[in-house]
Every structure is written in C-alpha cells, then in structure tokens.
XYZ file of C-alpha atoms in Angstrom:
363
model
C 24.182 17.120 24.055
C 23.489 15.593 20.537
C 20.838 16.536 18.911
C 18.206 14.124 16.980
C 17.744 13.792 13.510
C 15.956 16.223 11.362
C 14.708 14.049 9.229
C 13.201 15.515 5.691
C 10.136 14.926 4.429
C 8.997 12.738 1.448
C 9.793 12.391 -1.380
C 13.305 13.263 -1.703
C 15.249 13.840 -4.832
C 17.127 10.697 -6.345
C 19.172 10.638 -9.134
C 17.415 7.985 -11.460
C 20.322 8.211 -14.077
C 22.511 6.747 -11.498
C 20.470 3.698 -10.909
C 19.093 2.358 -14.266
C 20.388 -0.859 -14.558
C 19.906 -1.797 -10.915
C 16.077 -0.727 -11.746
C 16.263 -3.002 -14.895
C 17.662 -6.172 -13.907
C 15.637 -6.349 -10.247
C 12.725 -6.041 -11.992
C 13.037 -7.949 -14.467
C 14.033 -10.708 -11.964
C 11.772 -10.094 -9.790
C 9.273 -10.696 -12.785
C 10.267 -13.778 -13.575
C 9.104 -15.003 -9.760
C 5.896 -13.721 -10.313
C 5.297 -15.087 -13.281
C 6.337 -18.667 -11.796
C 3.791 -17.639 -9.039
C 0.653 -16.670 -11.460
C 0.722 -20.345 -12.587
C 0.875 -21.842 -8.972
C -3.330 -22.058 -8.024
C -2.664 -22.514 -4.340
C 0.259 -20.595 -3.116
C -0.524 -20.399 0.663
C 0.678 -23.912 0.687
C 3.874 -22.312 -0.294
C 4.090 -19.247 1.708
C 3.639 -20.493 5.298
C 7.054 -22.381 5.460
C 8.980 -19.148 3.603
C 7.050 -16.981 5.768
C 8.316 -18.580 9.219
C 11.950 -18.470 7.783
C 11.261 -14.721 7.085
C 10.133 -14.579 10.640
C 13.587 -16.238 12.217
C 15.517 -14.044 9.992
C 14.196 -11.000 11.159
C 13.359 -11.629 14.537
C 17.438 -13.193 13.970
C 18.799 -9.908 13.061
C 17.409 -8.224 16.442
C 19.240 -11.437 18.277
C 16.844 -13.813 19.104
C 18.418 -16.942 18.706
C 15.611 -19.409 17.809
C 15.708 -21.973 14.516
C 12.955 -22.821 12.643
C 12.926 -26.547 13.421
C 12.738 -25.197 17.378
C 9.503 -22.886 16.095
C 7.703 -25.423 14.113
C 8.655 -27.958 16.922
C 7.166 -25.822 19.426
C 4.491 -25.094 17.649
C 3.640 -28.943 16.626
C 3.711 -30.205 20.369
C 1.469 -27.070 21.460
C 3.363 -26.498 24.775
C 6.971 -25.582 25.627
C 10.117 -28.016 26.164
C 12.237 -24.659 26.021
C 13.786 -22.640 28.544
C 12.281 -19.026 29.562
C 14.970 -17.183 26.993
C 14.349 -19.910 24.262
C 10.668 -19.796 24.626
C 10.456 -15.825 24.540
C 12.468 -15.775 21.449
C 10.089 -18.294 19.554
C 6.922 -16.168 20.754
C 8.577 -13.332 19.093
C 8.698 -15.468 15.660
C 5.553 -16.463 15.688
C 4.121 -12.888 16.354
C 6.013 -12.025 13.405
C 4.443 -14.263 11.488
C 0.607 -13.430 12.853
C 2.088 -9.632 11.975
C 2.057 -10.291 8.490
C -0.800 -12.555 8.267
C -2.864 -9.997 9.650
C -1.329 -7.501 7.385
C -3.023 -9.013 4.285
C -5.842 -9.524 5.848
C -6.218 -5.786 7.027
C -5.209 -4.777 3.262
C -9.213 -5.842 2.634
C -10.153 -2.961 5.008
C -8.262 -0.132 4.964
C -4.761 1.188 3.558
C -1.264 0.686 4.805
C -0.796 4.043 7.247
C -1.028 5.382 11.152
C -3.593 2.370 12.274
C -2.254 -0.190 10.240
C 0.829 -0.022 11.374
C 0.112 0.216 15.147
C -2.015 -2.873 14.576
C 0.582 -4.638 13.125
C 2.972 -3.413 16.501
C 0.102 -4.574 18.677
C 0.571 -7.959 17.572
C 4.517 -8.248 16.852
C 5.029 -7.113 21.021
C 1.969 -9.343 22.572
C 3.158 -11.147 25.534
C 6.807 -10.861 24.978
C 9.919 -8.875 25.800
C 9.294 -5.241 25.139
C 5.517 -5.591 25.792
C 5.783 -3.307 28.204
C 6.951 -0.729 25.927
C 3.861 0.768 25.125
C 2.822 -1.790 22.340
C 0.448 -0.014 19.410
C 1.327 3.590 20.597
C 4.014 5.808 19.063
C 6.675 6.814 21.593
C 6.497 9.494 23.749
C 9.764 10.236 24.427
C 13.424 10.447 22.964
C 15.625 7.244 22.214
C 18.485 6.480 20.693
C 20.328 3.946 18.730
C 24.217 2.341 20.042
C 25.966 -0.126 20.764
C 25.494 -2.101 24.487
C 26.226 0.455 26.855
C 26.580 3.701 24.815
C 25.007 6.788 25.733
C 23.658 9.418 23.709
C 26.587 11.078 23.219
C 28.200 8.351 21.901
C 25.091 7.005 19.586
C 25.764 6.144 16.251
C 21.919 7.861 15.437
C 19.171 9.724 17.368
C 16.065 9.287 15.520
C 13.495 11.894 15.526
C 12.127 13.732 18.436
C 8.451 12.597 19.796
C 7.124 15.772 19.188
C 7.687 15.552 15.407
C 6.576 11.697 14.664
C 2.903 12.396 13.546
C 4.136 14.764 10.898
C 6.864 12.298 9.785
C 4.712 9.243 9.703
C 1.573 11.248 7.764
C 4.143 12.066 5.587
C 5.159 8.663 4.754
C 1.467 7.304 4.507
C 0.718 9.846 1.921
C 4.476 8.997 0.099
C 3.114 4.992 0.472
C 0.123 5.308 -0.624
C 0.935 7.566 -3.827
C 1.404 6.833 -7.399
C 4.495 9.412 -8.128
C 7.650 8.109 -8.222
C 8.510 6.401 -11.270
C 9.835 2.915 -9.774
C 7.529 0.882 -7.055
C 10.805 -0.873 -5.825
C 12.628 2.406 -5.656
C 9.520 3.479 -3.676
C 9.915 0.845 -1.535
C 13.174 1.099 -0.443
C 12.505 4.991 0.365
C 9.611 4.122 2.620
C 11.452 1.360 4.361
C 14.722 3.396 5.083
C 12.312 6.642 6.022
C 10.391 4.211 8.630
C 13.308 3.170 10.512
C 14.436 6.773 10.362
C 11.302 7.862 11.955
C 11.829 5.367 14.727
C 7.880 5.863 15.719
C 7.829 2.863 18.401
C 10.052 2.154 21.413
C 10.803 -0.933 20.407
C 9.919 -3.272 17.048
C 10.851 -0.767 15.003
C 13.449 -2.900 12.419
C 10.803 -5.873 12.200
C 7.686 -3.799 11.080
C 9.613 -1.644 8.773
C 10.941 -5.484 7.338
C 7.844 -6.909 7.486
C 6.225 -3.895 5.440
C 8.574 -4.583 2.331
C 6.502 -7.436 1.073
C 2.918 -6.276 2.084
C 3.644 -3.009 0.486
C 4.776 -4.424 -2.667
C 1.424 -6.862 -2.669
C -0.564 -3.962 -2.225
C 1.126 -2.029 -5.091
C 0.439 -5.211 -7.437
C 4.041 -5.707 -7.912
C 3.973 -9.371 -5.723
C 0.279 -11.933 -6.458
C 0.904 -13.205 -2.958
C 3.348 -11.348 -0.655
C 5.937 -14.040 -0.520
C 9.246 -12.500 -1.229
C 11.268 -11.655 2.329
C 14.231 -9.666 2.312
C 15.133 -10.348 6.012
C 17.325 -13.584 5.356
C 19.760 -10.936 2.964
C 20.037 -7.985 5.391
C 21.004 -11.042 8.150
C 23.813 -12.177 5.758
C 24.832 -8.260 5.237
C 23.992 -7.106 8.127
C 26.960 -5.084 8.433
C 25.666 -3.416 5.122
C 22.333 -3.253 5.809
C 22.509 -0.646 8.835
C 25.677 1.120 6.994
C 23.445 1.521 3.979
C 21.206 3.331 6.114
C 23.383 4.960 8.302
C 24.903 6.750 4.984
C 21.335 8.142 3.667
C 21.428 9.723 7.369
C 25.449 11.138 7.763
C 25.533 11.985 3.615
C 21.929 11.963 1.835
C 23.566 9.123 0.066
C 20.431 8.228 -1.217
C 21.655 5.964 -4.647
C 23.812 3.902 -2.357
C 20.909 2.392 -0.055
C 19.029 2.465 -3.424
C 21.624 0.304 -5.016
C 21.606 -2.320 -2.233
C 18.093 -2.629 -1.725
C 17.414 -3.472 -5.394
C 20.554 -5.842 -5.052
C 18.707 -7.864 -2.097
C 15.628 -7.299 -4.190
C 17.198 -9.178 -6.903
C 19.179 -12.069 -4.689
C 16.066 -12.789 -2.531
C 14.261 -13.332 -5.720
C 16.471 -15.384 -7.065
C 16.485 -17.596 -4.215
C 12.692 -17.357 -3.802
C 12.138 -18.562 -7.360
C 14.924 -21.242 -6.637
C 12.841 -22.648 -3.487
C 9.684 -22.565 -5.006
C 10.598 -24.783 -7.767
C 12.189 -27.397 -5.739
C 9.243 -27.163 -3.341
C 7.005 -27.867 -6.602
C 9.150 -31.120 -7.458
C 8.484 -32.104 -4.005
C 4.927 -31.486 -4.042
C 4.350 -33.377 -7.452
C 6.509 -36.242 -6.383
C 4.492 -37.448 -3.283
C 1.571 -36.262 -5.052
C 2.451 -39.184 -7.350
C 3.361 -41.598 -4.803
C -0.079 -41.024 -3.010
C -1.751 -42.412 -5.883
C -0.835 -45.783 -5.162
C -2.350 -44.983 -1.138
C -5.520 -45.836 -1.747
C -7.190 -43.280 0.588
C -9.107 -40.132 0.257
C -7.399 -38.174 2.848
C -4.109 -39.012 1.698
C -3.746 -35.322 -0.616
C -5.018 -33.688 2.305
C -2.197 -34.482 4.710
C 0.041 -33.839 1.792
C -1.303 -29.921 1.670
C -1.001 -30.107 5.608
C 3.017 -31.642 6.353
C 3.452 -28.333 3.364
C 2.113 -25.924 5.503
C 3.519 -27.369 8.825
C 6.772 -29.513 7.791
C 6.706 -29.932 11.581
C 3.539 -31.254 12.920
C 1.700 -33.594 15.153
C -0.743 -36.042 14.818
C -2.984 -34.186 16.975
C -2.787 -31.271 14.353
C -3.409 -33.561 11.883
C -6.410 -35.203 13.292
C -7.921 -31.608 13.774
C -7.714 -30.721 10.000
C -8.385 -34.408 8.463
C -12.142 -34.792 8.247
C -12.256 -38.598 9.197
C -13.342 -39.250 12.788
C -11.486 -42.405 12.796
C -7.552 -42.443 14.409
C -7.067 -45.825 13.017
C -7.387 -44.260 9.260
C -4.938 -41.371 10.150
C -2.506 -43.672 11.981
C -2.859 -45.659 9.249
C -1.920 -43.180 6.301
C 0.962 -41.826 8.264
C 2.746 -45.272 8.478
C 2.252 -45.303 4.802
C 4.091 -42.106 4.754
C 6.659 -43.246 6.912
C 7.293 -46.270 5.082
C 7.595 -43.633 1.735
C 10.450 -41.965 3.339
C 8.288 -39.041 3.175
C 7.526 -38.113 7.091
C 9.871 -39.155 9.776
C 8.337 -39.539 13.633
C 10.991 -38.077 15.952
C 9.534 -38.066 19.154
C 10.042 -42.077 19.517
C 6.601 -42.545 21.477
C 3.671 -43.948 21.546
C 1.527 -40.649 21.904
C 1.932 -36.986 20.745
C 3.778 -37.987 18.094
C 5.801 -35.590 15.830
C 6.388 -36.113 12.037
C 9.103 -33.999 10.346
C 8.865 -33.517 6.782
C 12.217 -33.590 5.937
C 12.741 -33.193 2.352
C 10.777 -29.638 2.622
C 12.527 -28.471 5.722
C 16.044 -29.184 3.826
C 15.109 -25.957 1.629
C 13.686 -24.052 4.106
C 16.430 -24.439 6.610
C-alpha cells in the first residue's frame, strides 16, 4: 500500500539567486496597491464586494457552482429562492466570507496558529456539506487526495499521517509567526503550500490555506487592509495551481511553486489596483450627483449599495437612521431615476436594487 507523505519540516532551503526578479517586480507591484490603499480613509467600503468574489472563487475552485449576483441576491431577500444544491453552495460562500472577517478580528487577540486556525474551520463548515466532518478538530485518521473514484493506490498524494499533524502544524506556526526568511511573500507562499501539505482537516483544507494568504500578509504589515485574494488566479490556473504543488511534493521543486505564487501575487495585484480605481470613479461620481438630492441620508445609502451592490430596501431601512419609509422610498426613486440602482424584483414589496455599475467590476 502507498505510503503518506513525509513531509519536512520548516523552513526549507530555497535558492534565492534563482528567484530575484520574481521577488523584485511582485513587490514592487504589490507596493504600488498599497500605496493606492494608504490614501483611501474608508476601505471596508471597498473590501466587502472583493471579498465575496474572493469567496466564489475559492469556494469555485472546490466546485460549488454559485455566482455572486446569486450570493448577494440571496443574501438581499434574506430567505432562499434556490434549490437544496444551489442554496448549500451559497452557505459555503458566505462562511467563507465570515472566515475571514473573523480572521481580522481574531488578529486583535491572539496570533495566527493551532486555535486560530480551527476557529477559522469552525466557521468555514457551519451548517453545510462536510459539517459532519469533524468541523474545528484536526483529523484523526488517514485521507487521501484523487480523482472521483480513485483509491489510495491510485492517489495522486497522501498527505501526512494523523499521528504526525501536531508536530507539522507547530512547526508551521512557529515558521508563520517568525521573522527569518528574507522575503514575507516568499514566506507566504512556503506556509501556504506546507498547509495544504499538512492536510490537518478532513475537509476545508484548500479554502483556509487560501483564505490565510491575505490575513497573513495583513498581519506581517505587508497589506493596510487584507484585500488582495489570490483565489480568482489559481481558478483561472487551476491546472497550475495543484501541479505547482504537486512538484514541491514529487521533486522539492521548491523555486517553481515560488515562481508562480509571486506571478499570481503580481497579476492579482494588478487587477486589485485596477478595480479599486474604477470603484473610486464610481464612488466620486454619484457622490457628485447626490449633491443635487437634497437629503441627508442620501451619502449614507451611497456607502451602503458599496458594501451590498445587491440589497433590499428592508436592509436599507435597517441601516438608514430615518424612521420614515416615505424618505427612503423617496431617495431610492431618485436613484433610480440617476441610473444609479435598478429594482429587479418588479413588485410592490421586498424590493431589490442592483447596483449595477459596481457589480460590472466585480463580476
């Protein structure tokens, strides 16, 4: 029978000279979106829409089939018009996305390691498929990885045995949490190829080890507010992606995975800094429009249809501070006669308002 993996332990030895200008030019790019997010004073308006694509593209990549019109849709009417299958695939999104909200919250509290992560497990399996798979608890017993139908001795990798996941994942706290290696994104990509080596859950394993790549690199000081996801390149590359991996496994190719995580490092940056600039012109154009609106709340709804680009008017009335519906009815004709929310639903009540202009870039 196959054996699993014997994994090594951190840090391994990498060949810098081989990977200088990769460094160079995704950090350098990577710069430049952080320095177009130091001047942006409230970029949680920002982050919410990129962080629900994140959470498709991940959750996409695992095959859940959800889009993020069908997410925010679900989420604006507050109940389900999807099937069972549908539905369980757009609770898995949205866990995603709690994940990594609770991730920078727990980043107040304590340091990325054993507890964090299960915490972050916890919440990415709650009341979905694979719940049942021993949610926040390391596995117990052996797995393997394969196409549909394969058996072990057919598995194109057997992670780690149970017995020696402890070691592996102390190891890889102490390896996060350190100062030593000379590159933070190099780091990075080590400790994100090492977790899905380890394997430490039954199940969830590919979308915490994704979901760690931005909080780690917020915690490090690298990102001012964890908003660049790497899960929409490693969908397009998929094929890559696990064959990047694969190779540090078969060949200690170390510099190759190196190579192609600072390549989606520098492409998701790219397109980060690229959607965050059109998002501003969006922002500032309403924001002049609403001047002519003549109403107090009107900037409010603004930062509200930015955060949910799919919402209701119940969700609105929740967060707008004026106890009258005929004010709020009121400013949302005036932004449907602006061309700047359309009302899909065709009702009279629980109406939905798309904000289409933003969900053209996030699409």
């Amino acid at each position: 029978m196959k054996e699993s993996h014997k994994l090594e332990l951190l840090p391994p030895k990498i060949n810098y000279t081989l990977l200088v200008k990769e460094i160079s030019e995704a950090n350098r790019i990577l710069g430049s979106l952080t320095g177009l997010l130091a001047n942006i004073p409230n970029q949680s308006l920002l982050i919410s829409p990129l962080l629900t694509k994140e959470a498709v593209a991940s959750s996409k990549i695992e095959g859940t089939q959800a889009t993020i019109e069908e997410v925010l849709k679900y989420e604006a009417e507050g109940k389900s018009s999807q099937k069972d299958s549908k539905e369980q695939d757009i609770r898995e999104i949205i866990n995603y996305r709690t994940a990594i909200q609770t991730a920078i919250k727990l980043l107040r509290k304590r340091p990325i390691g054993e507890n964090f992560i299960k915490e972050l497990h916890s919440i990415l399996l709650d009341s979905v498929r694979g719940a049942n798979k021993d949610k926040g608890h390391f596995r117990k017993v052996p797995v393997y990885i394969g196409k549909p139908g394969a058996t072990i001795e057919n598995a194109i990798y057997i992670p780690p045995a149970a017995s020696a996941i402890q070691e592996l994942v102390s190891n890889w706290e102490k390896y996060v949490n350190s100062n030593n290696e000379p590159d933070i994104l190099v780091q990075v990509a080590i400790a994100h190829y090492q977790f899905e080596a380890i394997h430490p859950f039954l199940d969830g394993n590919g979308r915490i080890g994704r979901l760690l790549i931005p909080i780690i690199l917020y915690e490090k000081g690298v990102l001012s507010y964890p908003i660049l996801y790497l899960s929409e390149y490693f969908e397009r590359n998929r094929v890559d992606y696990y064959s990047y991996l694969r190779k540090v496994d078969k060949e200690n190719d170390w510099e190759s995975w190196i190579k192609y995580f600072l390549k989606s490092i520098k492409e998701q940056s790219l397109d980060t800094k690229a959607k965050v600039e059109k998002m501003l012109e969006i922002y500032k154009s309403v924001k002049e429009k609403l001047s002519g609106f003549n109403s107090q709340y009107a900037i409010q709804l603004l930062d509200i249809i930015f955060e949910n680009p799919v919402t209701s008017f119940r969700n609105i009335k929740s967060k707008i501070k004026s106890k009258s519906y005929q004010t709020i009815y009121n400013l949302l004709s005036k932004f449907e006669e602006e061309y700047i929310l359309i009302e899909i639903t065709g009702g009279r009540r629980n109406k939905i308002y798309v904000f289409e202009e933003l969900m053209k870039i996030i699409r």
